[in-house]
Coordinates of C-alpha atoms in Angstrom, one line a residue:
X1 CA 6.4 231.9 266.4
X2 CA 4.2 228.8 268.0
X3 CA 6.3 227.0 270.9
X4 CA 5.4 224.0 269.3
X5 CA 7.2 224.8 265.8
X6 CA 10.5 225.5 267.6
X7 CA 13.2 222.7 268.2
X8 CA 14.3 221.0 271.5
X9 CA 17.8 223.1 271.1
X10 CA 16.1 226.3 270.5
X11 CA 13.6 226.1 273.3
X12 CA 16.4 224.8 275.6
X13 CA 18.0 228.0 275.1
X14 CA 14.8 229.7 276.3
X15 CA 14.7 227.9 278.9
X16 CA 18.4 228.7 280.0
X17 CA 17.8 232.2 279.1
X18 CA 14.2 232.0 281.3
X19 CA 12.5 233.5 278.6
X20 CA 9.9 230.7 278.9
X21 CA 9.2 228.2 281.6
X22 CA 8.6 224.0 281.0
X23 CA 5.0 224.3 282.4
X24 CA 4.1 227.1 279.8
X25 CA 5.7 224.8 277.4
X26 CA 4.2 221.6 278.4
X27 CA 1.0 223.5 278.1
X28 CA 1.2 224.6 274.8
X29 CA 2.5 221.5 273.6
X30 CA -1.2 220.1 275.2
X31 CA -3.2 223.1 273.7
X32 CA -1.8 222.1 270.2
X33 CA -2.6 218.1 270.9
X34 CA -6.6 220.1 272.1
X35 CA -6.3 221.9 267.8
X36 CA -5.2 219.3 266.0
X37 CA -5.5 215.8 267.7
X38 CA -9.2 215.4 266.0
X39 CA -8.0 215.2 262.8
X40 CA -4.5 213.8 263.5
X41 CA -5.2 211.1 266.2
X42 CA -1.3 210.9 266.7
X43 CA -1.5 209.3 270.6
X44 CA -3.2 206.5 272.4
X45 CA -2.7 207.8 275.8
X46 CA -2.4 211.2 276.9
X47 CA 0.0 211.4 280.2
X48 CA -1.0 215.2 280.8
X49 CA -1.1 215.4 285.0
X50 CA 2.5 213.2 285.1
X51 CA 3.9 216.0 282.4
X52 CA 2.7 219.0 284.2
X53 CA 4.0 217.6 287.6
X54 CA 7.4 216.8 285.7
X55 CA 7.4 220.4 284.4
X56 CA 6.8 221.9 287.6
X57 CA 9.8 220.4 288.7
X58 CA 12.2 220.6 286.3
X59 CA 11.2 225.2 286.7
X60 CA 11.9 224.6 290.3
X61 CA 15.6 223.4 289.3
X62 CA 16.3 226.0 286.8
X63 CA 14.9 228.6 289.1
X64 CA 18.0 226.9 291.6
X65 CA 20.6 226.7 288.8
X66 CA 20.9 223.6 288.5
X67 CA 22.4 222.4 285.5
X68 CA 20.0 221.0 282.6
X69 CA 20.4 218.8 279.4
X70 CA 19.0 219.8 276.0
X71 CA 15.9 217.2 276.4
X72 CA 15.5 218.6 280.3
X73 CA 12.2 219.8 280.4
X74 CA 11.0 219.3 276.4
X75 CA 8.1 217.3 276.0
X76 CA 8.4 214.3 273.8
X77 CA 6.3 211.6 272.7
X78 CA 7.0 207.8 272.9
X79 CA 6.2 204.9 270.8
X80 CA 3.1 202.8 272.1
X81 CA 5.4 199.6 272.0
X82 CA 8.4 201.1 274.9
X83 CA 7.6 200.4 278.2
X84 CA 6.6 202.9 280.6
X85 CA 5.9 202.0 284.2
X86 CA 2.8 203.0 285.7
X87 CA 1.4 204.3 282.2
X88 CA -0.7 201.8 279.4
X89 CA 2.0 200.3 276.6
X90 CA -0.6 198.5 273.9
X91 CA 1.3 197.8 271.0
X92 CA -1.7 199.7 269.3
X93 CA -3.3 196.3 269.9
X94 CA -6.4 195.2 271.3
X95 CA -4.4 192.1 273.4
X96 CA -2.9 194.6 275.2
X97 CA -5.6 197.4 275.4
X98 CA -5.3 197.1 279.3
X99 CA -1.6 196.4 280.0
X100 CA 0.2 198.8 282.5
X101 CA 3.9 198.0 282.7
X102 CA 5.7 197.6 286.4
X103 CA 8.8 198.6 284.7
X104 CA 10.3 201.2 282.5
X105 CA 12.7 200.4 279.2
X106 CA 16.0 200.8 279.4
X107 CA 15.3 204.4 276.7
X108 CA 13.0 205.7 279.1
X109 CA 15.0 205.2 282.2
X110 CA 17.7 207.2 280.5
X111 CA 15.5 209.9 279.6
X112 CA 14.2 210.3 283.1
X113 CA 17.5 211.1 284.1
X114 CA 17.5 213.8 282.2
X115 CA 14.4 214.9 283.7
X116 CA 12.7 215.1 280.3
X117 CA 8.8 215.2 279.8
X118 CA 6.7 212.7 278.5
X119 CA 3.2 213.9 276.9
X120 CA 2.1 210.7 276.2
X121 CA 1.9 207.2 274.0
X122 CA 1.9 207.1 270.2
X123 CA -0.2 205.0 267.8
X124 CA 1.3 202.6 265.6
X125 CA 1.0 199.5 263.5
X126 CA -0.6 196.7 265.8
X127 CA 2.8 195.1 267.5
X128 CA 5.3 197.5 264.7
X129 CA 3.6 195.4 261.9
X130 CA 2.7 197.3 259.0
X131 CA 3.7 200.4 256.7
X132 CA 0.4 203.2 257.3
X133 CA -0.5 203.0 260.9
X134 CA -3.9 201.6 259.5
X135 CA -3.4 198.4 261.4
X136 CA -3.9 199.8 264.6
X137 CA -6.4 198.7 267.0
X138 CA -7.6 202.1 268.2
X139 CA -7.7 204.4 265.3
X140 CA -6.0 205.5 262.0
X141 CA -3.2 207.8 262.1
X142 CA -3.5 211.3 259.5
X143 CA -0.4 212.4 258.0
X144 CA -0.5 216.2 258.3
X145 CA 0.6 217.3 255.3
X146 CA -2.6 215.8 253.4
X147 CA -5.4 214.2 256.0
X148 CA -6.1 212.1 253.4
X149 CA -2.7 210.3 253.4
X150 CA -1.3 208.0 255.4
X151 CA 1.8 209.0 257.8
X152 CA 3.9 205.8 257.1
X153 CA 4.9 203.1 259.4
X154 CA 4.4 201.5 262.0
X155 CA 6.2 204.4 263.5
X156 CA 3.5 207.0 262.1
X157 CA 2.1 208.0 265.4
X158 CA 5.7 209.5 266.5
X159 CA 6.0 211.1 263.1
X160 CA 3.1 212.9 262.6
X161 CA 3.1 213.7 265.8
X162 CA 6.3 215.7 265.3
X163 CA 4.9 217.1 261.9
X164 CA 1.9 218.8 262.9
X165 CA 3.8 219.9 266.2
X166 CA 1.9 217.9 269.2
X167 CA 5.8 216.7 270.8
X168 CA 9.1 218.7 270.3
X169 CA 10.8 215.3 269.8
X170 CA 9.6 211.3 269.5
X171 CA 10.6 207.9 270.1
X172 CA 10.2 205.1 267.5
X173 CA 11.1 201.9 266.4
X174 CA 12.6 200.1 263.4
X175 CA 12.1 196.9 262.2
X176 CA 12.3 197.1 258.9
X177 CA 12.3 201.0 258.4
X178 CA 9.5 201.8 261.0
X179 CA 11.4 204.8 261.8
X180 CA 13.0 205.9 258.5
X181 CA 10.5 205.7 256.0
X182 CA 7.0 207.7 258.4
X183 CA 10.4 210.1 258.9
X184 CA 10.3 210.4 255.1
X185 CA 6.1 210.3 254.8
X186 CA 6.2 213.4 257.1
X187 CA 9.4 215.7 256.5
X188 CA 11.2 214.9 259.3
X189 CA 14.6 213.8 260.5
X190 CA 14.7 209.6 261.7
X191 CA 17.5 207.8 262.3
X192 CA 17.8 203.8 263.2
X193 CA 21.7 203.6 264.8
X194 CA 23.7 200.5 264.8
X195 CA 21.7 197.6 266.0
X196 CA 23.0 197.1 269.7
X197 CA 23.5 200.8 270.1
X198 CA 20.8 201.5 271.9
X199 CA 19.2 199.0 274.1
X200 CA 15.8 196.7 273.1
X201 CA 15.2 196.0 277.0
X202 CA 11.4 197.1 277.6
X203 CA 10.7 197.9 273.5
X204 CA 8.4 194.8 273.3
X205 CA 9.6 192.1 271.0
X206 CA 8.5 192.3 266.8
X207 CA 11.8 190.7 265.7
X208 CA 14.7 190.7 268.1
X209 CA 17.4 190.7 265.6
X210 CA 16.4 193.5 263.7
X211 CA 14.3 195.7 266.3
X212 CA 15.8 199.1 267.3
X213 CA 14.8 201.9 268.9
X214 CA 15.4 205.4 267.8
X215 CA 14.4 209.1 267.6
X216 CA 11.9 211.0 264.9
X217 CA 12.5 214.9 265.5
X218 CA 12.4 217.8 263.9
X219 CA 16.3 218.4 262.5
X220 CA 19.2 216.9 262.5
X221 CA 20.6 218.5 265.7
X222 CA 17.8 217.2 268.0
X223 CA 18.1 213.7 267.0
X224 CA 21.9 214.2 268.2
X225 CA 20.5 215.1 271.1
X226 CA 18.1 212.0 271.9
X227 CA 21.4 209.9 271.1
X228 CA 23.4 211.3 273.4
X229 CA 20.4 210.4 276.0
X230 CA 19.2 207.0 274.9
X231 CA 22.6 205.2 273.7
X232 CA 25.0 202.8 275.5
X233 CA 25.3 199.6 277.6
X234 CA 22.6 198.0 279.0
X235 CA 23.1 194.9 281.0
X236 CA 19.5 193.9 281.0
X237 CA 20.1 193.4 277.0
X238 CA 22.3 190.6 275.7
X239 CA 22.9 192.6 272.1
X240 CA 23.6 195.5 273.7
X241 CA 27.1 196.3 272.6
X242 CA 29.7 198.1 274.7
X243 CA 31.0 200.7 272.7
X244 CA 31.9 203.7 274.0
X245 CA 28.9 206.5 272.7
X246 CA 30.5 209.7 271.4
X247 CA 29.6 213.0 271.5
X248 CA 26.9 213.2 268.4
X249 CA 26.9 217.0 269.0
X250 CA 30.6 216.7 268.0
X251 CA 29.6 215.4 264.4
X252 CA 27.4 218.2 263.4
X253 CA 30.1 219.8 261.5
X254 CA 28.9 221.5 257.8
X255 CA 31.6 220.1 255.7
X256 CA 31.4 217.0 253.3
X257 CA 34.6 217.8 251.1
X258 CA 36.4 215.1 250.4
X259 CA 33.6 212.8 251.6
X260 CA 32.8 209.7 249.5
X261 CA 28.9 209.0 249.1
X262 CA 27.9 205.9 247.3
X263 CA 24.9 205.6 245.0
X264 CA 23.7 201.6 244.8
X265 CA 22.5 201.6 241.5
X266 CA 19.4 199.0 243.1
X267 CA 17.8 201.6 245.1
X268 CA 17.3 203.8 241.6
X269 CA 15.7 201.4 239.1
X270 CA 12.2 200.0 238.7
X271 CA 9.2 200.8 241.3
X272 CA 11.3 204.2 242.2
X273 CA 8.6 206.9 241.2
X274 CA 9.9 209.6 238.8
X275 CA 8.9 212.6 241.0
X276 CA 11.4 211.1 243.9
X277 CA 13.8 210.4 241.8
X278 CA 14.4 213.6 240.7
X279 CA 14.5 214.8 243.6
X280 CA 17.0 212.5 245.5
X281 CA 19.1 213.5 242.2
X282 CA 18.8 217.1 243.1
X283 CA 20.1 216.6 246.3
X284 CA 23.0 214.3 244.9
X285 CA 24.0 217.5 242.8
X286 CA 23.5 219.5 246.3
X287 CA 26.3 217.1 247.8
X288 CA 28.5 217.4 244.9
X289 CA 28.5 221.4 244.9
X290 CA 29.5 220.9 248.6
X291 CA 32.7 219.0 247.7
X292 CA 31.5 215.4 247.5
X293 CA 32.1 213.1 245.4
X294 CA 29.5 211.0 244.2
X295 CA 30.6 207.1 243.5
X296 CA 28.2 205.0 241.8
X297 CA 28.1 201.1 242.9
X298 CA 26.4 197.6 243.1
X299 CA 24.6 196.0 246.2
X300 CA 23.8 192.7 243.8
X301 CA 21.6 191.1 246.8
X302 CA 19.2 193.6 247.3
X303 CA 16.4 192.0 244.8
X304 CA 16.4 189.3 247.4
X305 CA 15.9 191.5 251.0
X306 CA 12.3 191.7 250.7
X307 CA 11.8 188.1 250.4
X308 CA 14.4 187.6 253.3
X309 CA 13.3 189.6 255.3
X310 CA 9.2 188.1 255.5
X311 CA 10.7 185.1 256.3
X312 CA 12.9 186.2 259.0
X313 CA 10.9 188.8 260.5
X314 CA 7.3 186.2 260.9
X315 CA 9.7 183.5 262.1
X316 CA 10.9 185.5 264.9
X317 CA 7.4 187.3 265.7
X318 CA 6.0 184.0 265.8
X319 CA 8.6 182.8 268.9
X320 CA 7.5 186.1 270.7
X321 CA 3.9 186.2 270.2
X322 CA 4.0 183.4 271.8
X323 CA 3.6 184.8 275.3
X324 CA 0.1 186.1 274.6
X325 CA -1.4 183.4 275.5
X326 CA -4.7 185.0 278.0
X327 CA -3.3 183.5 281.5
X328 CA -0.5 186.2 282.5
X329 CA -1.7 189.5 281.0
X330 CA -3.3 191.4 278.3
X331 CA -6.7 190.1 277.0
X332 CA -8.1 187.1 277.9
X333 CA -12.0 184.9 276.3
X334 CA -13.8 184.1 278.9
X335 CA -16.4 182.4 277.1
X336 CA -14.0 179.5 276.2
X337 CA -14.5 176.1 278.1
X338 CA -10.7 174.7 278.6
X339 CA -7.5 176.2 278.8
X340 CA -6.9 175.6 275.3
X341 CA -9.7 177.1 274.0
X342 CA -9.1 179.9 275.8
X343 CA -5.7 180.6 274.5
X344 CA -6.5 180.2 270.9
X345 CA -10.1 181.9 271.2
X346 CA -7.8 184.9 273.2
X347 CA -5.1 184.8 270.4
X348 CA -7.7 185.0 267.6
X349 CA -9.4 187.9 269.2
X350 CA -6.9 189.7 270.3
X351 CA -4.4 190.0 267.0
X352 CA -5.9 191.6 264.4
X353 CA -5.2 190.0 260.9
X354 CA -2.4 191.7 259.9
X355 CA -0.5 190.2 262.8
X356 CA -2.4 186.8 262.5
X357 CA -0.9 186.5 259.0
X358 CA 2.5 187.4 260.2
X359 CA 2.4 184.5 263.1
X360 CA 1.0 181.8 260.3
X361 CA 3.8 183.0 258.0
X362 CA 6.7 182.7 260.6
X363 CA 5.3 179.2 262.5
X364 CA 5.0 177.4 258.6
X365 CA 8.9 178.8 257.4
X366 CA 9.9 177.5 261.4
X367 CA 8.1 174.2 261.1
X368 CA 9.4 170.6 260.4
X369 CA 9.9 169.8 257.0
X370 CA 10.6 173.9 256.1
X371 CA 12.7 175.0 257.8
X372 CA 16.1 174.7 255.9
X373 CA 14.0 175.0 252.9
X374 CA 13.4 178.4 253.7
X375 CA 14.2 180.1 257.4
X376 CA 18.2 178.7 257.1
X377 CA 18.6 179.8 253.7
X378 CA 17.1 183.5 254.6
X379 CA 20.0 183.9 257.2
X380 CA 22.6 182.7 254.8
X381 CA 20.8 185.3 252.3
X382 CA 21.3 188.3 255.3
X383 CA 25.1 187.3 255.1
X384 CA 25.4 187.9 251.3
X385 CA 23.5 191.1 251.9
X386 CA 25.5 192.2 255.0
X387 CA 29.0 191.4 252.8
X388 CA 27.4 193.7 249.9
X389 CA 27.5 196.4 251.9
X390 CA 31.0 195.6 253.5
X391 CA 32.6 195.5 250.4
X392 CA 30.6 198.9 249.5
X393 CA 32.4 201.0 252.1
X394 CA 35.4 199.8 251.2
X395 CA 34.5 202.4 247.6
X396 CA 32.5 205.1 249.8
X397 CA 32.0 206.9 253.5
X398 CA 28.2 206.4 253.3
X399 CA 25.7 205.3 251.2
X400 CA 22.7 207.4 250.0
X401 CA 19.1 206.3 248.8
X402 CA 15.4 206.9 248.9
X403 CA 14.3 206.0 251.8
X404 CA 11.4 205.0 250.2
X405 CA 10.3 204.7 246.7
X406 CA 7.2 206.7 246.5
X407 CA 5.9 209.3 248.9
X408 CA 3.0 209.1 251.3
X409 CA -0.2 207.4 249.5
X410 CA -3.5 207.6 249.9
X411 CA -5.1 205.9 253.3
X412 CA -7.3 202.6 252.4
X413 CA -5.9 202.5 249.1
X414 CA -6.9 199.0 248.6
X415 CA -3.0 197.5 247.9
X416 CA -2.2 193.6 248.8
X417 CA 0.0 193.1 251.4
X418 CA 2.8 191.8 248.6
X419 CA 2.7 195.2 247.5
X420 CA 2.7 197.1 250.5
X421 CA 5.4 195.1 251.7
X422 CA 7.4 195.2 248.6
X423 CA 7.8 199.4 249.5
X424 CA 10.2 198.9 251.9
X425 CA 12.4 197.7 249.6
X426 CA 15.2 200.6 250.3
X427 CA 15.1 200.2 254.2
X428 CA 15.0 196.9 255.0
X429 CA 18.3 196.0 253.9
X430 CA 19.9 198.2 256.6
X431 CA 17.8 196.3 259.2
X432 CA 19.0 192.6 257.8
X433 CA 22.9 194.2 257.8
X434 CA 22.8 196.2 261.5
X435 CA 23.8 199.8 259.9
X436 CA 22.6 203.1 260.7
X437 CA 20.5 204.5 258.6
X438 CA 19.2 208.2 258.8
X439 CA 16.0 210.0 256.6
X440 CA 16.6 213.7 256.2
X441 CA 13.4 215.6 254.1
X442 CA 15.0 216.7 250.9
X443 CA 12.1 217.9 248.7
X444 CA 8.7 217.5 247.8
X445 CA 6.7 215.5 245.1
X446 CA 3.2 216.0 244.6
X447 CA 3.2 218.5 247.4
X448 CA 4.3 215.2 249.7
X449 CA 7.7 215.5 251.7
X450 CA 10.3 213.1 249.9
X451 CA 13.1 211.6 252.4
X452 CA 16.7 211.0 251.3
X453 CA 18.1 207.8 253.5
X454 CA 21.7 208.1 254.5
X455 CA 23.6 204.9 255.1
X456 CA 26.7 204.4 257.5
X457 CA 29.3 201.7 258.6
X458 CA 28.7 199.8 261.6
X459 CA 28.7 202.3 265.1
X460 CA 29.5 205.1 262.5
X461 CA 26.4 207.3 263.9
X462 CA 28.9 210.1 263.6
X463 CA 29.1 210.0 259.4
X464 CA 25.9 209.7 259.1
X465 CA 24.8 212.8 261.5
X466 CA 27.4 214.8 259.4
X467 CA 26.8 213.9 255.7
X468 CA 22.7 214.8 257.2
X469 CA 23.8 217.5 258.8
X470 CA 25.6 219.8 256.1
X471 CA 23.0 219.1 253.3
X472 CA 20.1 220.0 256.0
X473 CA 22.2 223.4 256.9
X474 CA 22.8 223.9 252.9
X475 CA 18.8 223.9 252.2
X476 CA 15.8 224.9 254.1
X477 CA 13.9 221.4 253.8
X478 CA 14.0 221.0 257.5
X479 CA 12.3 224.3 258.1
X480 CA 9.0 223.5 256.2
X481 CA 6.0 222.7 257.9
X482 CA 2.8 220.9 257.5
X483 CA 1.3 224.2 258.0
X484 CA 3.6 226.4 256.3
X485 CA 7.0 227.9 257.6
X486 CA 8.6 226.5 260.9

């Protein structure tokens, strides 16, 4: 079998047992991004002498037994919007086409220490905003399983990437379901913890109350294993929460009996297409073999999360937007004649339209005159969404869903905005409420992956990993590739 099909845990076990070294890794890992890359177009910046140096050192402390984690020495790609000193972070974005970060994020930091192995930079929506990866700067992300669909977003660079096998495991962020739903587009496994769990210092700002960062991988066991790397306090981050982080290895356990899963009767009426239906169903009839019991229920704001969340998300982008202004980095017009000009000829340049309609969106629901018309009342919407689901897991452990309502569509397909945006429907409430959320693959429709979203209780990454967990060891879902068998 191809290195680049196997897991991080399996190929840490190789690399325990010898049987394979990280620089004969690392370089199969770049052969595959040399085969497939051309039609993929995954990354925005390859980091291929810094990996193969990191490699190289990581065989010298195996060869001296020192003791390695499960990401030591597996090469991962990170989301273009994380901050990685010395090595271009663009936001997919042409404002920041030459910015090189003196600093690292908080993730990234912890993931050195583990002497892990970075192969390079992922595309993604321009500045996390969008649903395809088509509104990148640089180029349009392929999803493998059909080149002629898109891989989701704005995570789809990290997704695809782990698809077709070009990174062992990813970084992305979520917003509004930017890691859940190109999880689901893809057949992989995605999971956005608690919001505060894992540190937002150096993932640059889209909305700072709903941004997180988390991991796209290839099972349920190796996103455990970014968690136990990339969670806990950060004192550069003010909504960093400290919480002790658990062992996530600890909650693999294949056992759901007894467990209470939750079906909001929302997330299964009109827009959900028939072919992912059925097979979300098929899975619910998967938990209840396993000794689950299935409780159906009512999450009576959800109609209104969409709407909330467009006016909360562009009010907040707006505010941090604000700092690209061409005087202290990224791209600046030079042909302007004042200072003025130059910030608005630099801004109008720079953001592509998708972005531009998101900062016009957010400054009219923050100006005078709107703004309790329609930012206040959007926050005291997120409470009544946030006590739905309180009052929810008081009837069930988790929640399951779609994680989205249809599966991956065609690229350029021509839809408004409205309607793109109104696809996220099943993941942006979890964003508006702080929960975990996890996409497992649970099927196909049309020959596309379809992703089953699995919905916890505040800091209760642990549920969550375990409900995935035992329906991905119960099925073989997590073992199909784009190219066939893993």
């Amino acid at each position: 079998m191809e290195l680049y099909r196997l897991t991080a845990h399996e190929l840490h076990e190789k690399l325990l047992k010898k049987e394979l070294s990280s620089v004969e890794l690392t370089k199969a890992l770049y052969k595959r991004i040399d085969e497939v890359e051309g039609d993929i177009q995954a990354y925005v910046t390859i980091d291929k002498e810094n990996a193969l140096a990191q490699a190289k050192k990581v065989d010298k402390m195996i060869a001296a037994g020192d003791k390695i984690d499960i990401l030591t020495g597996i090469p991962g790609a990170i989301k273009d919007n994380i901050s990685t000193k010395g090595l271009r972070t663009t936001c997919s974005s042409k404002i920041l086409s030459n910015f090189i970060p003196v600093y690292d994020a908080h993730v990234i930091r912890k993931l050195r220490g583990v002497d892990t192995i970075f192969l390079g930079k992922t595309n993604m929506d321009e500045f996390a905003m969008g649903s395809t990866t088509e509104t990148s700067y640089f180029k349009v992300t392929r999803n493998p399983w059909n080149l002629d669909m898109v891989p989701g977003g704005s995570s789809g660079g990290s997704a695809a990437a782990i698809a077709v096998g070009e990174a062992i495991w990813s970084l992305g962020s979520d917003t509004g379901g930017s890691i859940r739903q190109p999880a689901a587009f893809n057949g992989c496994a995605g999971i956005k913890p608690t919001y505060g769990r894992v540190s937002r210092y150096g993932c640059v700002a889209f909305a700072s109350s709903l941004d997180q960062i988390g991991p796209i991988t290839k099972d349920v066991t190796d996103a455990a294993a970014v968690l136990n790397v990339i969670c806990g306090k950060d004192e550069n981050d003010s909504t960093s929460l400290n919480e002790p982080v658990p062992d996530f290895f600890k909650a693999l356990v294949p056992d759901v009996k007894g467990f209470k899963i939750g079906l909001p009767k929302e997330y299964f009426g009109e827009g959900l297409d028939a072919g992912v239906k059925d097979t979300i169903m098929s899975a619910v009839k998967k938990y209840e073999e396993l000794g689950a019991k299935i409780v159906e229920l009512s999450l009576p704001h959800t109609e209104y999360a969409v709407t909330t969340y467009y006016i909360i998300a562009p009010a907040e982008a707006s505010a941090n937007l604000a700092r690209y202004d061409g005087v202290r980095y990224g791209y600046r017009n030079f042909e302007a004649a004042s200072a003025p000009e130059m910030t608005t000829l630099s801004r109008t340049d720079g953001f592509g339209p998708e972005v531009r309609r998101r900062i016009m969106l957010g400054t009219y629901v923050l100006s005078s005159g709107y703004y309790d018309a329609y930012y206040k009342k959007a926050m005291q919407v997120r409470t009544l969404i946030r006590r739905d689901f309180k009052e929810a897991f008081e009837k069930c452990d988790v929640l399951l869903t779609p994680t989205s309502p249809v599966v991956a569509y065609p690229i350029d397909w021509k839809m408004s905005p409205l309607t793109i945006y109104l696809l996220d429907v099943t993941t942006i409430p979890v964003n508006m409420a702080g929960l975990p959320g996890m996409s497992i693959p649970c099927g196909f429709s049309v020959g596309m992956p379809v992703g089953m979203q699995i919905i916890g209780r505040v800091l209760d990454e642990e549920t969550v990993l375990r409900v995935a967990y035992t329906f991905e060891q119960a099925t073989d879902y997590h073992t199909k590739y784009a190219g066939g068998e893993k």
